[in-house]
Amino acid sequence: GENVEQHPSTLSVQEGDSAVIKCTYSDSASNYFPWYKQELGKRPQLIIDIRSNVGEKKDQRIAVTLNKTAKHFSLHITETQPEDSAVYFCAAGDNYGQNFVFGPGTRLSVLP
Amino acid sequence: EPEVTQTPSHQVTQMGQEVILRCVPISNHLYFYWYRQILGQKVEFLVSFYNNEISEKSEIFDDQFSVERPDGSNFTLKIRSTKLEDSAMYFCASSDPNDSQYFGPGTRLTVT
């Protein structure tokens, strides 16, 4: 089955700097890669996703890149703000009602 | 904007008791999911449901668990005889084909 690894487990950046979180997956059949942000005690919220026919996607300060050959994908947050502080989870799977596997999460702290 | 809702927000039960967690998915979605998140750990997939049947389940989803769509709006997760290790946050999610999964706010289950 699918196995998703995520690095780093914790990340501290200064406000205004960029943050990069990296994930690798094992199942080459996976074709959908969402990123979720989870604030303490809250639900995971989808922030961006990418499908395997696209190499990069951007939404304002957030971007995701996908390298299918190497089976890794990354989340990039530019101009970080304190409200970006949260745990970020990557996931991999088939979006057609199949099993999603989440990474272990990265706790991002943006220091003012 | 439509959201997934869940009730109750917090459920306390004694070991061995049955619990039913309830979810109302987004109304035009066809795929439904349950996930579990033990405190401080990653989100784990339990089961996906489509067309009134389970389409995928994980090894966590054993005979103690069942899901049901009793009417046109609710989606339930039943745990027949709860164990201490079932204590976790349970998230429901829903999606359309070719769309992202949206999570409910979660039910915190505490088994004493």
PDB file of C-alpha atoms in Angstrom:
ATOM      1  CA  GLY A   1       0.000   0.000   0.000  1.00  0.00           C
ATOM      2  CA  GLU A   2       0.841   3.653  -0.143  1.00  0.00           C
ATOM      3  CA  ASN A   3       3.354   5.115   2.305  1.00  0.00           C
ATOM      4  CA  VAL A   4       3.818   8.871   2.668  1.00  0.00           C
ATOM      5  CA  GLU A   5       6.781  10.464   4.386  1.00  0.00           C
ATOM      6  CA  GLN A   6       7.002  14.134   5.264  1.00  0.00           C
ATOM      7  CA  HIS A   7       9.900  16.381   6.271  1.00  0.00           C
ATOM      8  CA  PRO A   8      10.654  18.254   8.383  1.00  0.00           C
ATOM      9  CA  SER A   9       8.511  17.324  11.359  1.00  0.00           C
ATOM     10  CA  THR A  10       8.909  20.837  12.779  1.00  0.00           C
ATOM     11  CA  LEU A  11       9.837  24.055  11.028  1.00  0.00           C
ATOM     12  CA  SER A  12      10.359  27.533  12.456  1.00  0.00           C
ATOM     13  CA  VAL A  13      10.722  30.536  10.179  1.00  0.00           C
ATOM     14  CA  GLN A  14      10.803  34.285  10.659  1.00  0.00           C
ATOM     15  CA  GLU A  15       7.789  36.224   9.494  1.00  0.00           C
ATOM     16  CA  GLY A  16       8.222  37.149   5.864  1.00  0.00           C
ATOM     17  CA  ASP A  17      10.528  34.236   5.072  1.00  0.00           C
ATOM     18  CA  SER A  18       9.577  31.238   2.933  1.00  0.00           C
ATOM     19  CA  ALA A  19       8.726  27.771   4.206  1.00  0.00           C
ATOM     20  CA  VAL A  20       9.117  24.533   2.280  1.00  0.00           C
ATOM     21  CA  ILE A  21       7.686  21.182   3.317  1.00  0.00           C
ATOM     22  CA  LYS A  22       8.532  18.028   1.364  1.00  0.00           C
ATOM     23  CA  CYS A  23       6.703  14.730   0.971  1.00  0.00           C
ATOM     24  CA  THR A  24       7.517  11.477  -0.734  1.00  0.00           C
ATOM     25  CA  TYR A  25       5.145   8.687  -1.641  1.00  0.00           C
ATOM     26  CA  SER A  26       5.627   5.083  -2.647  1.00  0.00           C
ATOM     27  CA  ASP A  27       2.703   4.075  -4.871  1.00  0.00           C
ATOM     28  CA  SER A  28       3.212   5.173  -8.468  1.00  0.00           C
ATOM     29  CA  ALA A  29      -0.538   4.731  -9.021  1.00  0.00           C
ATOM     30  CA  SER A  30      -1.295   7.708  -6.765  1.00  0.00           C
ATOM     31  CA  ASN A  31      -2.501  10.604  -8.858  1.00  0.00           C
ATOM     32  CA  TYR A  32      -3.871  13.169  -6.444  1.00  0.00           C
ATOM     33  CA  PHE A  33      -1.902  15.084  -3.799  1.00  0.00           C
ATOM     34  CA  PRO A  34      -3.703  17.476  -1.459  1.00  0.00           C
ATOM     35  CA  TRP A  35      -2.244  19.568   1.337  1.00  0.00           C
ATOM     36  CA  TYR A  36      -4.193  20.231   4.509  1.00  0.00           C
ATOM     37  CA  LYS A  37      -3.633  22.834   7.211  1.00  0.00           C
ATOM     38  CA  GLN A  38      -4.757  21.938  10.703  1.00  0.00           C
ATOM     39  CA  GLU A  39      -4.887  24.507  13.471  1.00  0.00           C
ATOM     40  CA  LEU A  40      -4.942  23.280  17.032  1.00  0.00           C
ATOM     41  CA  GLY A  41      -8.239  21.531  17.794  1.00  0.00           C
ATOM     42  CA  LYS A  42      -9.675  22.242  14.363  1.00  0.00           C
ATOM     43  CA  ARG A  43     -10.488  20.210  11.283  1.00  0.00           C
ATOM     44  CA  PRO A  44      -7.943  19.682   8.501  1.00  0.00           C
ATOM     45  CA  GLN A  45      -8.611  22.336   5.869  1.00  0.00           C
ATOM     46  CA  LEU A  46      -7.659  21.848   2.260  1.00  0.00           C
ATOM     47  CA  ILE A  47      -5.300  24.606   1.178  1.00  0.00           C
ATOM     48  CA  ILE A  48      -4.106  23.402  -2.210  1.00  0.00           C
ATOM     49  CA  ASP A  49      -4.022  20.228  -4.246  1.00  0.00           C
ATOM     50  CA  ILE A  50      -2.338  18.950  -7.389  1.00  0.00           C
ATOM     51  CA  ARG A  51      -3.076  16.177  -9.807  1.00  0.00           C
ATOM     52  CA  SER A  52      -0.502  14.056 -11.550  1.00  0.00           C
ATOM     53  CA  ASN A  53      -0.975  15.669 -14.942  1.00  0.00           C
ATOM     54  CA  VAL A  54       0.315  18.983 -13.546  1.00  0.00           C
ATOM     55  CA  GLY A  55       3.842  19.756 -12.341  1.00  0.00           C
ATOM     56  CA  GLU A  56       3.160  22.945 -10.418  1.00  0.00           C
ATOM     57  CA  LYS A  57       0.227  24.892  -9.072  1.00  0.00           C
ATOM     58  CA  LYS A  58       0.121  28.251  -7.360  1.00  0.00           C
ATOM     59  CA  ASP A  59      -2.498  30.079  -5.321  1.00  0.00           C
ATOM     60  CA  GLN A  60      -1.337  33.456  -4.023  1.00  0.00           C
ATOM     61  CA  ARG A  61       1.399  32.769  -1.429  1.00  0.00           C
ATOM     62  CA  ILE A  62       1.068  28.991  -1.647  1.00  0.00           C
ATOM     63  CA  ALA A  63       2.493  26.745  -4.338  1.00  0.00           C
ATOM     64  CA  VAL A  64       2.858  23.015  -4.755  1.00  0.00           C
ATOM     65  CA  THR A  65       5.267  21.170  -7.031  1.00  0.00           C
ATOM     66  CA  LEU A  66       5.096  17.541  -8.074  1.00  0.00           C
ATOM     67  CA  ASN A  67       7.813  15.299  -9.460  1.00  0.00           C
ATOM     68  CA  LYS A  68       6.134  12.048 -10.485  1.00  0.00           C
ATOM     69  CA  THR A  69       9.350  10.408 -11.580  1.00  0.00           C
ATOM     70  CA  ALA A  70      10.948  10.907  -8.181  1.00  0.00           C
ATOM     71  CA  LYS A  71       7.612  10.461  -6.362  1.00  0.00           C
ATOM     72  CA  HIS A  72       7.888  13.620  -4.345  1.00  0.00           C
ATOM     73  CA  PHE A  73       5.882  16.781  -3.946  1.00  0.00           C
ATOM     74  CA  SER A  74       6.459  19.941  -1.988  1.00  0.00           C
ATOM     75  CA  LEU A  75       4.517  22.792  -0.433  1.00  0.00           C
ATOM     76  CA  HIS A  76       5.982  26.277  -0.669  1.00  0.00           C
ATOM     77  CA  ILE A  77       4.670  29.175   1.402  1.00  0.00           C
ATOM     78  CA  THR A  78       6.133  32.585   0.642  1.00  0.00           C
ATOM     79  CA  GLU A  79       5.983  35.742   2.764  1.00  0.00           C
ATOM     80  CA  THR A  80       4.926  33.743   5.792  1.00  0.00           C
ATOM     81  CA  GLN A  81       2.649  35.323   8.398  1.00  0.00           C
ATOM     82  CA  PRO A  82       1.982  34.335  12.029  1.00  0.00           C
ATOM     83  CA  GLU A  83      -1.438  32.994  11.016  1.00  0.00           C
ATOM     84  CA  ASP A  84       0.318  30.421   8.830  1.00  0.00           C
ATOM     85  CA  SER A  85       1.417  28.700  12.047  1.00  0.00           C
ATOM     86  CA  ALA A  86      -0.275  25.270  12.096  1.00  0.00           C
ATOM     87  CA  VAL A  87       0.352  21.616  11.355  1.00  0.00           C
ATOM     88  CA  TYR A  88       0.474  20.861   7.643  1.00  0.00           C
ATOM     89  CA  PHE A  89      -0.330  17.401   6.293  1.00  0.00           C
ATOM     90  CA  CYS A  90       0.367  16.141   2.818  1.00  0.00           C
ATOM     91  CA  ALA A  91      -1.593  13.191   1.437  1.00  0.00           C
ATOM     92  CA  ALA A  92      -1.474  10.910  -1.566  1.00  0.00           C
ATOM     93  CA  GLY A  93      -4.045   8.716  -3.183  1.00  0.00           C
ATOM     94  CA  ASP A  94      -6.567   8.246  -5.872  1.00  0.00           C
ATOM     95  CA  ASN A  95      -9.306  10.847  -5.612  1.00  0.00           C
ATOM     96  CA  TYR A  96     -11.927   8.499  -6.947  1.00  0.00           C
ATOM     97  CA  GLY A  97     -13.185   7.334  -3.567  1.00  0.00           C
ATOM     98  CA  GLN A  98     -10.057   5.441  -2.678  1.00  0.00           C
ATOM     99  CA  ASN A  99      -7.806   5.287   0.318  1.00  0.00           C
ATOM    100  CA  PHE A 100      -5.988   8.505   1.150  1.00  0.00           C
ATOM    101  CA  VAL A 101      -2.763   8.185   3.060  1.00  0.00           C
ATOM    102  CA  PHE A 102      -1.618  11.175   5.054  1.00  0.00           C
ATOM    103  CA  GLY A 103       1.916  12.115   5.939  1.00  0.00           C
ATOM    104  CA  PRO A 104       2.845  12.468   9.623  1.00  0.00           C
ATOM    105  CA  GLY A 105       2.576  16.267   9.525  1.00  0.00           C
ATOM    106  CA  THR A 106       4.863  19.270   9.849  1.00  0.00           C
ATOM    107  CA  ARG A 107       4.393  21.754  12.652  1.00  0.00           C
ATOM    108  CA  LEU A 108       5.142  25.188  11.201  1.00  0.00           C
ATOM    109  CA  SER A 109       5.825  28.085  13.535  1.00  0.00           C
ATOM    110  CA  VAL A 110       6.103  31.560  12.071  1.00  0.00           C
ATOM    111  CA  LEU A 111       7.924  33.819  14.495  1.00  0.00           C
ATOM    112  CA  PRO A 112       7.005  37.520  14.545  1.00  0.00           C
TER     113      PRO A 112
ATOM    114  CA  GLU B   1     -20.391  28.012   1.456  1.00  0.00           C
ATOM    115  CA  PRO B   2     -21.693  24.507   2.229  1.00  0.00           C
ATOM    116  CA  GLU B   3     -19.851  22.580   4.929  1.00  0.00           C
ATOM    117  CA  VAL B   4     -19.715  19.090   6.353  1.00  0.00           C
ATOM    118  CA  THR B   5     -21.262  18.995   9.821  1.00  0.00           C
ATOM    119  CA  GLN B   6     -20.800  16.454  12.590  1.00  0.00           C
ATOM    120  CA  THR B   7     -22.567  15.673  15.856  1.00  0.00           C
ATOM    121  CA  PRO B   8     -21.872  15.458  18.682  1.00  0.00           C
ATOM    122  CA  SER B   9     -18.737  17.568  19.023  1.00  0.00           C
ATOM    123  CA  HIS B  10     -17.671  15.538  22.053  1.00  0.00           C
ATOM    124  CA  GLN B  11     -18.807  12.088  23.144  1.00  0.00           C
ATOM    125  CA  VAL B  12     -17.776  10.403  26.374  1.00  0.00           C
ATOM    126  CA  THR B  13     -18.554   6.718  26.729  1.00  0.00           C
ATOM    127  CA  GLN B  14     -17.598   3.776  28.879  1.00  0.00           C
ATOM    128  CA  MET B  15     -15.521   0.923  27.551  1.00  0.00           C
ATOM    129  CA  GLY B  16     -17.713  -1.729  25.938  1.00  0.00           C
ATOM    130  CA  GLN B  17     -20.515   0.664  25.049  1.00  0.00           C
ATOM    131  CA  GLU B  18     -21.726   1.332  21.525  1.00  0.00           C
ATOM    132  CA  VAL B  19     -21.405   4.785  20.026  1.00  0.00           C
ATOM    133  CA  ILE B  20     -22.795   6.305  16.857  1.00  0.00           C
ATOM    134  CA  LEU B  21     -21.111   9.316  15.343  1.00  0.00           C
ATOM    135  CA  ARG B  22     -23.137  11.353  12.901  1.00  0.00           C
ATOM    136  CA  CYS B  23     -22.191  13.361   9.858  1.00  0.00           C
ATOM    137  CA  VAL B  24     -24.081  15.401   7.315  1.00  0.00           C
ATOM    138  CA  PRO B  25     -21.979  15.577   4.148  1.00  0.00           C
ATOM    139  CA  ILE B  26     -22.169  18.405   1.636  1.00  0.00           C
ATOM    140  CA  SER B  27     -25.485  17.872  -0.110  1.00  0.00           C
ATOM    141  CA  ASN B  28     -24.381  17.207  -3.697  1.00  0.00           C
ATOM    142  CA  HIS B  29     -21.382  15.058  -2.796  1.00  0.00           C
ATOM    143  CA  LEU B  30     -21.401  11.350  -3.572  1.00  0.00           C
ATOM    144  CA  TYR B  31     -18.324  10.043  -1.742  1.00  0.00           C
ATOM    145  CA  PHE B  32     -18.142   9.899   2.036  1.00  0.00           C
ATOM    146  CA  TYR B  33     -15.255   9.095   4.341  1.00  0.00           C
ATOM    147  CA  TRP B  34     -14.371   8.591   7.971  1.00  0.00           C
ATOM    148  CA  TYR B  35     -10.938   9.346   9.382  1.00  0.00           C
ATOM    149  CA  ARG B  36      -9.461   9.062  12.839  1.00  0.00           C
ATOM    150  CA  GLN B  37      -6.841  11.231  14.499  1.00  0.00           C
ATOM    151  CA  ILE B  38      -5.368  10.157  17.803  1.00  0.00           C
ATOM    152  CA  LEU B  39      -4.254  13.202  19.780  1.00  0.00           C
ATOM    153  CA  GLY B  40      -1.066  14.656  18.331  1.00  0.00           C
ATOM    154  CA  GLN B  41      -0.800  12.099  15.548  1.00  0.00           C
ATOM    155  CA  LYS B  42      -1.563  12.038  11.853  1.00  0.00           C
ATOM    156  CA  VAL B  43      -4.946  11.661  10.243  1.00  0.00           C
ATOM    157  CA  GLU B  44      -5.694   7.991   9.494  1.00  0.00           C
ATOM    158  CA  PHE B  45      -8.125   6.740   6.877  1.00  0.00           C
ATOM    159  CA  LEU B  46     -10.864   4.407   8.113  1.00  0.00           C
ATOM    160  CA  VAL B  47     -13.375   3.901   5.313  1.00  0.00           C
ATOM    161  CA  SER B  48     -14.821   5.344   2.127  1.00  0.00           C
ATOM    162  CA  PHE B  49     -18.423   4.920   1.008  1.00  0.00           C
ATOM    163  CA  TYR B  50     -20.037   5.352  -2.378  1.00  0.00           C
ATOM    164  CA  ASN B  51     -23.320   4.281  -3.908  1.00  0.00           C
ATOM    165  CA  ASN B  52     -24.526   2.879  -0.587  1.00  0.00           C
ATOM    166  CA  GLU B  53     -21.612   0.559  -0.047  1.00  0.00           C
ATOM    167  CA  ILE B  54     -18.076   0.582   1.301  1.00  0.00           C
ATOM    168  CA  SER B  55     -15.603   1.191  -1.509  1.00  0.00           C
ATOM    169  CA  GLU B  56     -12.422   0.957   0.561  1.00  0.00           C
ATOM    170  CA  LYS B  57     -11.483   0.336   4.188  1.00  0.00           C
ATOM    171  CA  SER B  58      -8.268   0.269   6.160  1.00  0.00           C
ATOM    172  CA  GLU B  59      -6.984  -2.347   8.571  1.00  0.00           C
ATOM    173  CA  ILE B  60      -8.190  -0.145  11.421  1.00  0.00           C
ATOM    174  CA  PHE B  61     -11.788  -0.593  10.243  1.00  0.00           C
ATOM    175  CA  ASP B  62     -12.416  -4.018  11.769  1.00  0.00           C
ATOM    176  CA  ASP B  63     -15.648  -5.799  12.655  1.00  0.00           C
ATOM    177  CA  GLN B  64     -16.261  -3.377  15.525  1.00  0.00           C
ATOM    178  CA  PHE B  65     -16.899  -0.594  13.023  1.00  0.00           C
ATOM    179  CA  SER B  66     -19.760  -0.101  10.616  1.00  0.00           C
ATOM    180  CA  VAL B  67     -21.045   2.741   8.482  1.00  0.00           C
ATOM    181  CA  GLU B  68     -24.476   3.552   7.240  1.00  0.00           C
ATOM    182  CA  ARG B  69     -26.315   6.135   5.218  1.00  0.00           C
ATOM    183  CA  PRO B  70     -29.722   5.788   6.871  1.00  0.00           C
ATOM    184  CA  ASP B  71     -31.365   8.529   4.842  1.00  0.00           C
ATOM    185  CA  GLY B  72     -30.563  11.037   2.136  1.00  0.00           C
ATOM    186  CA  SER B  73     -28.527  13.326   4.337  1.00  0.00           C
ATOM    187  CA  ASN B  74     -26.829  11.506   7.226  1.00  0.00           C
ATOM    188  CA  PHE B  75     -23.735   9.312   7.222  1.00  0.00           C
ATOM    189  CA  THR B  76     -22.965   7.460  10.448  1.00  0.00           C
ATOM    190  CA  LEU B  77     -20.054   5.603  11.992  1.00  0.00           C
ATOM    191  CA  LYS B  78     -20.900   3.002  14.633  1.00  0.00           C
ATOM    192  CA  ILE B  79     -18.425   1.471  17.022  1.00  0.00           C
ATOM    193  CA  ARG B  80     -20.053  -1.570  18.592  1.00  0.00           C
ATOM    194  CA  SER B  81     -17.992  -2.149  21.718  1.00  0.00           C
ATOM    195  CA  THR B  82     -15.625   0.721  22.369  1.00  0.00           C
ATOM    196  CA  LYS B  83     -12.102   0.197  23.650  1.00  0.00           C
ATOM    197  CA  LEU B  84      -9.826   2.680  25.380  1.00  0.00           C
ATOM    198  CA  GLU B  85      -7.702   2.915  22.241  1.00  0.00           C
ATOM    199  CA  ASP B  86     -10.710   4.112  20.238  1.00  0.00           C
ATOM    200  CA  SER B  87     -10.343   7.484  21.968  1.00  0.00           C
ATOM    201  CA  ALA B  88      -9.581   9.924  19.180  1.00  0.00           C
ATOM    202  CA  MET B  89     -10.987  12.686  17.046  1.00  0.00           C
ATOM    203  CA  TYR B  90     -13.156  11.247  14.289  1.00  0.00           C
ATOM    204  CA  PHE B  91     -13.507  13.291  11.137  1.00  0.00           C
ATOM    205  CA  CYS B  92     -16.067  12.818   8.421  1.00  0.00           C
ATOM    206  CA  ALA B  93     -15.309  14.077   4.910  1.00  0.00           C
ATOM    207  CA  SER B  94     -17.159  14.194   1.612  1.00  0.00           C
ATOM    208  CA  SER B  95     -16.259  14.791  -2.004  1.00  0.00           C
ATOM    209  CA  ASP B  96     -17.480  14.664  -5.553  1.00  0.00           C
ATOM    210  CA  PRO B  97     -15.699  12.696  -8.275  1.00  0.00           C
ATOM    211  CA  ASN B  98     -12.720  14.678  -9.499  1.00  0.00           C
ATOM    212  CA  ASP B  99     -12.988  17.023  -6.509  1.00  0.00           C
ATOM    213  CA  SER B 100     -11.266  17.483  -3.193  1.00  0.00           C
ATOM    214  CA  GLN B 101     -12.334  16.088   0.147  1.00  0.00           C
ATOM    215  CA  TYR B 102     -13.800  18.509   2.669  1.00  0.00           C
ATOM    216  CA  PHE B 103     -13.642  17.667   6.330  1.00  0.00           C
ATOM    217  CA  GLY B 104     -16.204  18.141   9.067  1.00  0.00           C
ATOM    218  CA  PRO B 105     -15.259  19.716  12.411  1.00  0.00           C
ATOM    219  CA  GLY B 106     -14.799  16.324  14.059  1.00  0.00           C
ATOM    220  CA  THR B 107     -16.204  14.434  17.033  1.00  0.00           C
ATOM    221  CA  ARG B 108     -13.898  13.941  19.972  1.00  0.00           C
ATOM    222  CA  LEU B 109     -14.553  10.470  21.355  1.00  0.00           C
ATOM    223  CA  THR B 110     -13.345   9.734  24.872  1.00  0.00           C
ATOM    224  CA  VAL B 111     -13.596   6.160  26.095  1.00  0.00           C
ATOM    225  CA  THR B 112     -13.215   5.730  29.841  1.00  0.00           C
TER     226      THR B 112
END
